[in-house]
Every structure is written in C-alpha cells, then in structure tokens.
PDB file of C-alpha atoms in Angstrom:
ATOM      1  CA  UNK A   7      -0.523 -29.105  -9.735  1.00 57.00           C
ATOM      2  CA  UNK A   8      -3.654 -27.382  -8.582  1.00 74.00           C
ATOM      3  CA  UNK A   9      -5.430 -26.259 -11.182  1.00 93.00           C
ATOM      4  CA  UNK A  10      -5.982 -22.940 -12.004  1.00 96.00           C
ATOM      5  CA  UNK A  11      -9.446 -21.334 -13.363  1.00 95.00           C
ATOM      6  CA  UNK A  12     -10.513 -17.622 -14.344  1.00 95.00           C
ATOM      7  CA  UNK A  13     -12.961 -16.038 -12.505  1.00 93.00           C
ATOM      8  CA  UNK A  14     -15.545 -13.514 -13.509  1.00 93.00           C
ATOM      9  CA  UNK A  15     -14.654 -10.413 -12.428  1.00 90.00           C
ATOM     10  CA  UNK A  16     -17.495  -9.296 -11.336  1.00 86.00           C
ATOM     11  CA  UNK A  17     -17.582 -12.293  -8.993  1.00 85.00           C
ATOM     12  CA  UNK A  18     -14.647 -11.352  -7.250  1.00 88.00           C
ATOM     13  CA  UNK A  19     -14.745 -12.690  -3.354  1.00 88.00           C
ATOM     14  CA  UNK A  20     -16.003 -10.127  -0.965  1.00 85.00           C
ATOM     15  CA  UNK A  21     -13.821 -11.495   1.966  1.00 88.00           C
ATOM     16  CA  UNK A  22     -10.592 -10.325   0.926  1.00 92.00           C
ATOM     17  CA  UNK A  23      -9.582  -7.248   2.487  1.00 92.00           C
ATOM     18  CA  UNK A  24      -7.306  -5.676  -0.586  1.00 94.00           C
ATOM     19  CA  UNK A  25     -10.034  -6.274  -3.005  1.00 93.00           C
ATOM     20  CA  UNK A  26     -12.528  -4.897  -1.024  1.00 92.00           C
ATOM     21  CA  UNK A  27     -10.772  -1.870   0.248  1.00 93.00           C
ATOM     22  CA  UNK A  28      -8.130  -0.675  -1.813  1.00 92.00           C
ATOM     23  CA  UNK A  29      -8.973  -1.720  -5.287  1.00 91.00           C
ATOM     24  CA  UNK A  30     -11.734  -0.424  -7.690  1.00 89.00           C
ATOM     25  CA  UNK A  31     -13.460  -3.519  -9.236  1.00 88.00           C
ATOM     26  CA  UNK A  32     -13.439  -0.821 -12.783  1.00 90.00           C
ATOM     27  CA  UNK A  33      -9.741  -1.274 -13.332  1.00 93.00           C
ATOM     28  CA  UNK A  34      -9.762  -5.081 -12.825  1.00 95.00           C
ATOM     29  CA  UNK A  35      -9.328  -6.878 -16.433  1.00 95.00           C
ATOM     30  CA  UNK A  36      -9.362 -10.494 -15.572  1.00 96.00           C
ATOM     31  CA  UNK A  37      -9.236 -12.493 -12.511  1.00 97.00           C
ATOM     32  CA  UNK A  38      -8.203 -16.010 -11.693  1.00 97.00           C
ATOM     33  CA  UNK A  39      -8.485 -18.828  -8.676  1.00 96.00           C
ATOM     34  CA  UNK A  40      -5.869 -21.417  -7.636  1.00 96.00           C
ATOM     35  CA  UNK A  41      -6.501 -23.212  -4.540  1.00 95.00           C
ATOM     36  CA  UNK A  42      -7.311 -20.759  -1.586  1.00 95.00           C
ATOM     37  CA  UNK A  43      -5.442 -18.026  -4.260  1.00 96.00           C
ATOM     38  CA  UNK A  44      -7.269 -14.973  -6.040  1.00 96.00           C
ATOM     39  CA  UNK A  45      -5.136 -13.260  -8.898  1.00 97.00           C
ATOM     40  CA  UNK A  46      -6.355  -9.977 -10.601  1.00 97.00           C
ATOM     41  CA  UNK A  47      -5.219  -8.297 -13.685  1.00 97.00           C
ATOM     42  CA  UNK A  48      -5.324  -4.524 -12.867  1.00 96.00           C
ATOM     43  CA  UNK A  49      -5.025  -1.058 -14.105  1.00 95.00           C
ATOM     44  CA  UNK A  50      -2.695   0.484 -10.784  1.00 93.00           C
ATOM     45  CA  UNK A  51      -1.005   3.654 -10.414  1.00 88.00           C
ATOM     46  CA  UNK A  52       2.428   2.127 -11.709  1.00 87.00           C
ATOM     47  CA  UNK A  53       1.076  -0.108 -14.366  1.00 91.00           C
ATOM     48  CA  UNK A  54      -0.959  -3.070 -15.155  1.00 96.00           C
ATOM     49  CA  UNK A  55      -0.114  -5.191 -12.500  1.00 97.00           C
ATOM     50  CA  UNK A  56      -0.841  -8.561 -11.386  1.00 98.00           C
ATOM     51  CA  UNK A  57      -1.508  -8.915  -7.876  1.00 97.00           C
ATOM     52  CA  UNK A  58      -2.455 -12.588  -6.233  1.00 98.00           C
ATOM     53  CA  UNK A  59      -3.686 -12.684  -2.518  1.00 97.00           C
ATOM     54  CA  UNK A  60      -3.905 -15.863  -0.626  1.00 96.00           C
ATOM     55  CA  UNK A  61      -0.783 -18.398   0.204  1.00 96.00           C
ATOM     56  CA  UNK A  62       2.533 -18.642  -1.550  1.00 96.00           C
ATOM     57  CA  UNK A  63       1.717 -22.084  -2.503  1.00 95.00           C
ATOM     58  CA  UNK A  64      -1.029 -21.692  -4.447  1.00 96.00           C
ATOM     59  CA  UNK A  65       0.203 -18.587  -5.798  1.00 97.00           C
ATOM     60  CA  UNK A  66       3.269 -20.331  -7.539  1.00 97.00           C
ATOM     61  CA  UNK A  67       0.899 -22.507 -10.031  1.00 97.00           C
ATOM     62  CA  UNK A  68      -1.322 -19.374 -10.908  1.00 98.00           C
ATOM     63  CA  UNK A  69       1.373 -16.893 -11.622  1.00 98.00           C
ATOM     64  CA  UNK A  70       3.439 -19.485 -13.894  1.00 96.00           C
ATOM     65  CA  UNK A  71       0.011 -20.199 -15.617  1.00 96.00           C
ATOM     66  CA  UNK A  72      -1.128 -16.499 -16.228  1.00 97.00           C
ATOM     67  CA  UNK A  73       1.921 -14.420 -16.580  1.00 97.00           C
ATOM     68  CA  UNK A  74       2.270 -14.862 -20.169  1.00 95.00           C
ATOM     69  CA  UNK A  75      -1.484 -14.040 -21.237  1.00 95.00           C
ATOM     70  CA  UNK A  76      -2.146 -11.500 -18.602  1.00 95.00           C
ATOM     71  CA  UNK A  77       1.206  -9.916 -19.547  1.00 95.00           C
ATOM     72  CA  UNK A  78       1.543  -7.266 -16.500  1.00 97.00           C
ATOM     73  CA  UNK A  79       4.680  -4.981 -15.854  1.00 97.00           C
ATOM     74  CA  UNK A  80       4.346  -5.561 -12.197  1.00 97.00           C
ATOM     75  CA  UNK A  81       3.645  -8.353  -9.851  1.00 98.00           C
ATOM     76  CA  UNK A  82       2.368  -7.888  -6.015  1.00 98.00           C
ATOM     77  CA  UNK A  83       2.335 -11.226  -4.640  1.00 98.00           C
ATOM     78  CA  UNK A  84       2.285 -13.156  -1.452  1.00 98.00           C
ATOM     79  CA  UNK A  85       5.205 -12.924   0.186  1.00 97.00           C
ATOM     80  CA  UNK A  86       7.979 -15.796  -0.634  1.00 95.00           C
ATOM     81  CA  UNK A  87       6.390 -16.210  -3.480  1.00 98.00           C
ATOM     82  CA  UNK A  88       9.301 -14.917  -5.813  1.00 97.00           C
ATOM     83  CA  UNK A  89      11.629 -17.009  -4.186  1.00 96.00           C
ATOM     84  CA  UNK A  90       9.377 -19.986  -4.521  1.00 97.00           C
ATOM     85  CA  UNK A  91       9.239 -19.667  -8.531  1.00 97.00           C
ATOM     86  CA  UNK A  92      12.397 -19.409  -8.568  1.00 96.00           C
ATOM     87  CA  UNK A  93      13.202 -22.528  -7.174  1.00 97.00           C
ATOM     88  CA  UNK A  94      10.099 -24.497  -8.603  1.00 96.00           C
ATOM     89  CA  UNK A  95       9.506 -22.458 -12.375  1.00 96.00           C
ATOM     90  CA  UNK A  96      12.829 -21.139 -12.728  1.00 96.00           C
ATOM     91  CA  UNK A  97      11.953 -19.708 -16.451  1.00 95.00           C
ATOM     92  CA  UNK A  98       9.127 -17.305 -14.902  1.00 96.00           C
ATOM     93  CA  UNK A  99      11.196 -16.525 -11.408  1.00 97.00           C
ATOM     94  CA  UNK A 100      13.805 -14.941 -13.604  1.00 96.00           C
ATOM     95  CA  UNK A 101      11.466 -12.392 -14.846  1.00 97.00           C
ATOM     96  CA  UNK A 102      10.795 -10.989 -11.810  1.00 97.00           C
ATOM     97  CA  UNK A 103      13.170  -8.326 -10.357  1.00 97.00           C
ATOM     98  CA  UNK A 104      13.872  -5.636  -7.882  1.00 94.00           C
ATOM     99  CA  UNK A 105      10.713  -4.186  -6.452  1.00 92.00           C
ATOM    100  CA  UNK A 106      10.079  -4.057  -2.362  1.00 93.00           C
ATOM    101  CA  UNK A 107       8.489  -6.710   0.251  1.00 96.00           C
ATOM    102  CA  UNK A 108       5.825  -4.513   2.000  1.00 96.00           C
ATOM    103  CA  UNK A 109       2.755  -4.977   4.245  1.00 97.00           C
ATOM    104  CA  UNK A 110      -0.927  -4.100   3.878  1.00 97.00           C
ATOM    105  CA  UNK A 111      -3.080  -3.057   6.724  1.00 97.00           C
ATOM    106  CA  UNK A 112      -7.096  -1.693   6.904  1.00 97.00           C
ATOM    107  CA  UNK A 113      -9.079  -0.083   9.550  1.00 97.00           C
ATOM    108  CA  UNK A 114     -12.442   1.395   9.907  1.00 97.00           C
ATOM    109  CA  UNK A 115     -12.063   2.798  13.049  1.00 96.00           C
ATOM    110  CA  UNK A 116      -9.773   5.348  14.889  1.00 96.00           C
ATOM    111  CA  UNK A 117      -8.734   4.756  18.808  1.00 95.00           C
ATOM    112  CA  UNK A 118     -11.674   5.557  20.895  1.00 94.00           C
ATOM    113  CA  UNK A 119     -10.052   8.460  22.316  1.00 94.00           C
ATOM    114  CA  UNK A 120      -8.021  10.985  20.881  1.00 95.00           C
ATOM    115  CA  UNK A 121      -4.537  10.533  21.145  1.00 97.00           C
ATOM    116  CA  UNK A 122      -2.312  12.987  23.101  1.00 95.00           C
ATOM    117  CA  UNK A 123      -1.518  15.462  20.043  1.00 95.00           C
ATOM    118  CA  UNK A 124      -4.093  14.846  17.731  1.00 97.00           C
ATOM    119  CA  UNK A 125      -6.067  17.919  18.478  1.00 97.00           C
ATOM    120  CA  UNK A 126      -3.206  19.857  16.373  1.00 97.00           C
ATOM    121  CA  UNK A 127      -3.633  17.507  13.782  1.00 98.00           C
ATOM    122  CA  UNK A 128      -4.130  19.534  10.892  1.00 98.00           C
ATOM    123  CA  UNK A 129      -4.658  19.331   6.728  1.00 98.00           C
ATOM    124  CA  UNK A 130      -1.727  20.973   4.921  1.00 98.00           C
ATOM    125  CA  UNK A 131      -1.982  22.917   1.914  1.00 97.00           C
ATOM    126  CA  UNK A 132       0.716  21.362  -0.418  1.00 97.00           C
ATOM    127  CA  UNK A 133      -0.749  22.420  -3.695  1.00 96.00           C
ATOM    128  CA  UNK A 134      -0.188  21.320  -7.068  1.00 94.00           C
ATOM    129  CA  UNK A 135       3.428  20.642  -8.833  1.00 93.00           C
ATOM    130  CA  UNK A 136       2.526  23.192 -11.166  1.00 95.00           C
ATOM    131  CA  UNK A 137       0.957  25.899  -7.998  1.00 96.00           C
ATOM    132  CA  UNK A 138       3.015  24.685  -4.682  1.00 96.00           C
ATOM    133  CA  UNK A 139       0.989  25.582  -1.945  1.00 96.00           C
ATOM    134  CA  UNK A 140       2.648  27.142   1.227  1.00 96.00           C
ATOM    135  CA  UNK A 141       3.299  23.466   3.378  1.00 96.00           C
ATOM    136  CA  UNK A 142       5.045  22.125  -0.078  1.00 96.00           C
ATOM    137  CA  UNK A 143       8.175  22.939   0.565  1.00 96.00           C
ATOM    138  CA  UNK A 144       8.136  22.203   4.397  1.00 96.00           C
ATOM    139  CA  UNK A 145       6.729  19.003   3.725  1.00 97.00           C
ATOM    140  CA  UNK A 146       9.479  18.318   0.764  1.00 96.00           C
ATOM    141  CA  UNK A 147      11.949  19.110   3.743  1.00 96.00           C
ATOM    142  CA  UNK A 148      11.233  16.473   6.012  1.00 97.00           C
ATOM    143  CA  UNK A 149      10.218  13.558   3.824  1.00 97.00           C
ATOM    144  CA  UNK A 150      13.740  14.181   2.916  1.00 96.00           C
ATOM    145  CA  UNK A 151      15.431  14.013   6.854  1.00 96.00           C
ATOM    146  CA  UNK A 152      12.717  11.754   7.917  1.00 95.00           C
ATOM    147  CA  UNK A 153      11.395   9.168   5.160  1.00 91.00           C
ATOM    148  CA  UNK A 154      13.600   9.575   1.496  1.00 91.00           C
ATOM    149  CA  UNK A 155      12.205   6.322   0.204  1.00 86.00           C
ATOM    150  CA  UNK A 156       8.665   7.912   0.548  1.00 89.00           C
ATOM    151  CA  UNK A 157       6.499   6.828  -2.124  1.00 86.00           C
ATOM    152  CA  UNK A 158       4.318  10.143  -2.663  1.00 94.00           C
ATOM    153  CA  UNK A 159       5.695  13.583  -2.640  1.00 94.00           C
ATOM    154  CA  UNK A 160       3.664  17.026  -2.545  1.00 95.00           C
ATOM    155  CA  UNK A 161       2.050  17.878  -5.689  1.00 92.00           C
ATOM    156  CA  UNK A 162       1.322  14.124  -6.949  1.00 93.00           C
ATOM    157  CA  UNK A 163      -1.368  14.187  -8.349  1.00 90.00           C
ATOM    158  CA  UNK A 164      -2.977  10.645  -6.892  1.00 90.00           C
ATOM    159  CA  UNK A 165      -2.556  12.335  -2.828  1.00 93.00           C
ATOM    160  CA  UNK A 166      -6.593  13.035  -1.960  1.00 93.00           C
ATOM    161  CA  UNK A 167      -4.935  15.357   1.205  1.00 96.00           C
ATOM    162  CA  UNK A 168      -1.693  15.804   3.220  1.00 98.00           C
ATOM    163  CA  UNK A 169      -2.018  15.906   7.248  1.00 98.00           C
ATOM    164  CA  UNK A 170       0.690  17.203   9.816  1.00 98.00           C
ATOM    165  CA  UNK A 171       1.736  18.719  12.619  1.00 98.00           C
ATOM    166  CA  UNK A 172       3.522  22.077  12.825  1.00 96.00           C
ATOM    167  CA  UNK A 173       6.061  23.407  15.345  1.00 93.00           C
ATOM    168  CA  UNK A 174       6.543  27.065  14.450  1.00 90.00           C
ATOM    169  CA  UNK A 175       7.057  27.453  10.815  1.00 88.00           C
ATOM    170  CA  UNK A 176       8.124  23.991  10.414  1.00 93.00           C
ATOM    171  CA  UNK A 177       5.980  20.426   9.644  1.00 97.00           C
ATOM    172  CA  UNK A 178       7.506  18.029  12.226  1.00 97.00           C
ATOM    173  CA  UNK A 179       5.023  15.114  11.377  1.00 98.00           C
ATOM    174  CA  UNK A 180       2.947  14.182   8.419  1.00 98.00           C
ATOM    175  CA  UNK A 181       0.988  11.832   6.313  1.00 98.00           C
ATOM    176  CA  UNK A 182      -0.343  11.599   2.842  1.00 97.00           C
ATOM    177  CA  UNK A 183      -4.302  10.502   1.935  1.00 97.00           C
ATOM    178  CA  UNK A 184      -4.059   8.661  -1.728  1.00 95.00           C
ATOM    179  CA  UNK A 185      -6.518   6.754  -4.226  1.00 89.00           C
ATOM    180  CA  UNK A 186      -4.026   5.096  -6.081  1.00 78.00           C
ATOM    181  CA  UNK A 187      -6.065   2.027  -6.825  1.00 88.00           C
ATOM    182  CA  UNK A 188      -9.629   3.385  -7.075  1.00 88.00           C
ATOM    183  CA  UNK A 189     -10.930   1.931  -4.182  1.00 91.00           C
ATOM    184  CA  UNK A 190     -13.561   3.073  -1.727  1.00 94.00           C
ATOM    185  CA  UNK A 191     -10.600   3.547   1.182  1.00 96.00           C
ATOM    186  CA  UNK A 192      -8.084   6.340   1.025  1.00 97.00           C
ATOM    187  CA  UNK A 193      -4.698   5.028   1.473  1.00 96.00           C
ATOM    188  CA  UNK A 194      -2.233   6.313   4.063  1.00 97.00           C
ATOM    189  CA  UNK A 195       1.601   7.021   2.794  1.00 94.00           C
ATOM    190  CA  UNK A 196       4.462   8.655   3.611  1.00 94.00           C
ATOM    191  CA  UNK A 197       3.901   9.181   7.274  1.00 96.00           C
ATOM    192  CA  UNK A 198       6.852  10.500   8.532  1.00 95.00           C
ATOM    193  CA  UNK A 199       8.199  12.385  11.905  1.00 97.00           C
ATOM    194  CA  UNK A 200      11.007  14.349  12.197  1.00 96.00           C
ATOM    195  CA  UNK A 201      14.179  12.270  13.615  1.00 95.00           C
ATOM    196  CA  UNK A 202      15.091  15.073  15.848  1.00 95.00           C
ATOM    197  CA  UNK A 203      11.372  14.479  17.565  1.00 95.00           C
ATOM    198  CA  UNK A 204      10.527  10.682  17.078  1.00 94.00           C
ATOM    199  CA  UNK A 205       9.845   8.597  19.852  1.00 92.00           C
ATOM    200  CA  UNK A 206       7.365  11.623  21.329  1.00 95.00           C
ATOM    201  CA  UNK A 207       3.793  10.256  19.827  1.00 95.00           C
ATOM    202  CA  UNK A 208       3.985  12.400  16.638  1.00 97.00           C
ATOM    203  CA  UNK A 209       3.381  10.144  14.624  1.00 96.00           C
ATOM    204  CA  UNK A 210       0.849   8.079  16.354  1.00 97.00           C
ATOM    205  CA  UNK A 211      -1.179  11.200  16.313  1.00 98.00           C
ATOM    206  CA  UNK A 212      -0.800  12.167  13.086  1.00 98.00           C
ATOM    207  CA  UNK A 213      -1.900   8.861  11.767  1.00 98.00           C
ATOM    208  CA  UNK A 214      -4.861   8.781  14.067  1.00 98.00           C
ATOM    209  CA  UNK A 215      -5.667  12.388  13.495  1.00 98.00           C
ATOM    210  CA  UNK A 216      -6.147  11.725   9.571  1.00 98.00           C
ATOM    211  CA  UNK A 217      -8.067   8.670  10.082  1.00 98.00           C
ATOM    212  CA  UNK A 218     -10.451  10.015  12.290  1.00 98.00           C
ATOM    213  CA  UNK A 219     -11.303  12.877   9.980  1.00 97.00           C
ATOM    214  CA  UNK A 220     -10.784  10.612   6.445  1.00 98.00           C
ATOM    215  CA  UNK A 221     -13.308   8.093   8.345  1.00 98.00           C
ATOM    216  CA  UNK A 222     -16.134  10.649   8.254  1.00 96.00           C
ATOM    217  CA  UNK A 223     -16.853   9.972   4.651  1.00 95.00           C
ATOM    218  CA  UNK A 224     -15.229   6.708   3.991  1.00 96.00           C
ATOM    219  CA  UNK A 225     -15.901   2.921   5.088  1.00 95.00           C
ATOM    220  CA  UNK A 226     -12.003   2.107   5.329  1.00 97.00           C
ATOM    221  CA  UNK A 227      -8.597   3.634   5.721  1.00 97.00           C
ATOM    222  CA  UNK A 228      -5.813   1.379   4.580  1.00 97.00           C
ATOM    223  CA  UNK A 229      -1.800   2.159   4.798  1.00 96.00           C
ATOM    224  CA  UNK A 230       1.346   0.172   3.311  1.00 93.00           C
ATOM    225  CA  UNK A 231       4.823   0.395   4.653  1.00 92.00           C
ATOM    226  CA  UNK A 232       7.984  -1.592   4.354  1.00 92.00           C
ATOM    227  CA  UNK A 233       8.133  -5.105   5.652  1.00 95.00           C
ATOM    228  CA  UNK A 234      11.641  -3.896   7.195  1.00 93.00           C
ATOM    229  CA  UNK A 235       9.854  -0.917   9.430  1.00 91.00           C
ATOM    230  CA  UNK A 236       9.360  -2.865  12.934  1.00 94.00           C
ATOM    231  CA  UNK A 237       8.901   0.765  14.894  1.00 92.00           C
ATOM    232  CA  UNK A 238       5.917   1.589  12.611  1.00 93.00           C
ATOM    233  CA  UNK A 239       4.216  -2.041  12.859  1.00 95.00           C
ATOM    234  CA  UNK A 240       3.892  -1.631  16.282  1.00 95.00           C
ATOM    235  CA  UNK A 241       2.872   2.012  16.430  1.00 96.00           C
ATOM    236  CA  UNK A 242      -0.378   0.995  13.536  1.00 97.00           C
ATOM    237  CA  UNK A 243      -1.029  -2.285  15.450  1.00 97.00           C
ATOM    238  CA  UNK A 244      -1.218  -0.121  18.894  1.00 96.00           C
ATOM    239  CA  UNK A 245      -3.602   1.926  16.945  1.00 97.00           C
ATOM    240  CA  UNK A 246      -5.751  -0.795  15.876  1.00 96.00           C
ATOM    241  CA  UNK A 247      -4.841  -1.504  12.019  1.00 97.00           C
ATOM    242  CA  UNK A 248      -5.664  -5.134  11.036  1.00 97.00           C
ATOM    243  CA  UNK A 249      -2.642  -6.242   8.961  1.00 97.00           C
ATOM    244  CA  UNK A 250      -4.430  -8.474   6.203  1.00 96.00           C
ATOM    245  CA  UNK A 251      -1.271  -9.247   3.330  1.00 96.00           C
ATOM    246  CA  UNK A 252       2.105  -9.185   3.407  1.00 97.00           C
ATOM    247  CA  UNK A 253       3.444  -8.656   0.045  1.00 98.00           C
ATOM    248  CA  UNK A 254       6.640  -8.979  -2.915  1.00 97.00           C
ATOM    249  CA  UNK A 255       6.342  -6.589  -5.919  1.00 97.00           C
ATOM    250  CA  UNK A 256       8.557  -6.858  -8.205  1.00 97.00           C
ATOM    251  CA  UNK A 257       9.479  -5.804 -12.298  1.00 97.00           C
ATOM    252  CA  UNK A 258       8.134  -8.388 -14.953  1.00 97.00           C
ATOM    253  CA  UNK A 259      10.862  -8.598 -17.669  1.00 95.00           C
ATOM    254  CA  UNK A 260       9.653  -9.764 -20.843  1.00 89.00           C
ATOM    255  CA  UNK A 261      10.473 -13.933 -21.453  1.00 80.00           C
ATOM    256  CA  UNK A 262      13.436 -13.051 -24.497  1.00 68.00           C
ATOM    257  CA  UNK A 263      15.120 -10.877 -21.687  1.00 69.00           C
ATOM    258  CA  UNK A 264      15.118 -12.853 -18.785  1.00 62.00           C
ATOM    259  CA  UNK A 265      16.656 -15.901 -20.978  1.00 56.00           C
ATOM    260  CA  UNK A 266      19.095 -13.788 -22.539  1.00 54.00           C
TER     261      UNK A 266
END
C-alpha cells in the first residue's frame, strides 16, 4: 500500500486548483499525502469535511488511513473513489452515504467580448431572510421552475451577491456569488434560466456578466454543478472555465453504525 504521510498545513501544494482557489488555508486542520493524493481536514460550510484531490487510487489508502482520526461528517473525494472502498476497505466504504457526484471548475477570465445579453446583466437585491429585499421573492420563483435542487437560496447568509436578468417584473435568469469555503474566489451557484426561455443565451450571459464584474476585485471565479448537467458543461467550457476535479461527497456515518 502506498504509504500515507501528514503534511504541514501550511505547506499545502500551490498547484492544485481547489486549494488554491476555493479554500481558505485558516479553516484547514490537518493535511495528508498519498501518492500523487492531497487530503485536507476542513472547517466547510456543511461541516468538517474531508476532501482529497488527486486520483482515486491513491485516494483509497489515505481515506481508510485518516478517516478515523480526522473524524469528518463529510467526505469530497475523487470521483469513483466511494465505489473503490467499497470494494477494496469494505468496513470504511460502508460509512459513506448519499451525498452528490459534482464537478469543479475555475476561471480568471471572462470571454473577451461581451456576450449577446450581458449588458442587462444586473445585481439583484435579494436581501436578508430576516429583511427580503424586492428580487427575493422573484428569484425564490424561478429557482423553483428552473433549478429546485439549487444549493443556495435568497437570504443565505454565505451568497456575497445575486446576478440576473429581468423581463418585466420577472427574473428570467440568475446566479448566486458565495464564499462558502473562505477562499480568495467567489463561487458561482444556482445559475438558473427560466425553462420557458432556455436555449436563448440567458444563461451564458448571466454567468459571464457576473464574472466579468466579480473579476474586478478577485483573482478567480470558480462554479460547481452536477456531474449529471451535460447542457451546462458545455455552456461553462464555451465560456472558458477550466474544469480541474470531478468529485463524490458523501455522509460519514460513525464506525458502530455502519456495522450495525
């Protein structure tokens, strides 16, 4: 088995896109190295989580060494990865359950010309949960007819900024700005376009409308989406988005569960 080794986390490698974008080095409480694999234990929005970047091989030995002592409630790993403990560590591929498969993707630039659209890209005033501003509910409308498994919502507190585009008194197209990890990138979610108008650009120029103006003060912009979301790979990869990880996160049960 290859062996596995902690690293010092403040010697975490620069080259990795996720670490170097998305998550703040502050939050990270140990960090590990298996083969051509990094794992980090870190404080995320949902929990102490456990996230290892780098191949699903070398991310089986590291997970089944750490996942006791690190004790996370979430794993983000390579993808395959729980399948592969499963089949090779069957005591620690048990513990892992439901969660998504999802892809990661950075930028740090916007197409060189403005998309047909964009120039009506505008920042919507959502509010708080406790103050809803006057695009909350509008917003709240079509994440519901357009994207229900969205994972931010107006008036969360982690979304830096909400984009869109209006037609009359309705938001037809929109995306949120978050910080959930801490990192130096704000992180697009919950892009959505109305299904009555998709296939029109709306949400090409929506996405490159709030990247444009979030690049003006930050290095990066970097989005997630479902692995399952073909129509939306090819729309970011049009734009330019470098997809860097393609992740499984999943539940961590504790041990006396799983064998139960």
């Amino acid at each position: 088995m290859t062996e596995v080794r902690a690293l010092p986390v403040e010697r975490l490698p620069e080259d990795v896109p996720f670490l170097r974008w998305h998550l703040a080095p502050s939050r990270v409480h140990g960090a590990w190295r298996c083969g051509a694999t990094t794992g980090v234990l870190a404080d995320r929005r949902r929990g102490r989580s456990l996230v290892v970047l780098g191949p699903a091989d070398d991310a089986v030995p590291l997970v089944a060494a750490v996942l006791d002592d690190a004790a996370p409630a979430l794993v983000t790993l390579p993808r395959g990865t729980p399948d592969r403990l499963r089949e090779q560590v069957p005591a620690v591929g048990a513990r892992l359950v439901g969660g998504d498969d999802w892809d990661w993707a950075w930028t740090t630039s916007a197409p060189a010309q403005p998309l047909s659209g964009e120039e009506h890209v505008v920042v919507l005033d959502v509010g708080t949960r406790e103050a809803p501003g006057p695009d909350a509910a509008a917003v709240q409308e079509l994440l519901a007819a357009a994207s229900p498994r969205s994972s931010v919502q107006p008036g969360d507190a982690h979304a830096r900024a909400w984009f869109g585009l209006r037609r009359g008194d309705r938001v037809v197209a929109c995306v949120a700005a978050t910080g959930d990890d801490g990192g130096p990138a704000p992180h697009l979610a919950s892009v959505a376009t109305h299904p009555d108008l998709r296939g029109r650009g709306l949400g090409a120029a929506v996405t490159a409308g709030a990247t444009r103006h979030l690049l003006r003060e930050a290095p990066a912009v970097t989005l997630g989406m479902y692995a399952d979301n073909d129509v939306a790979r090819r729309m970011y990869t049009r734009l330019g988005w470098t997809w860097a990880h393609r992740f499984s996160s999943r539940v961590v049960r504790p041990a006396a569960d799983a064998a139960a």
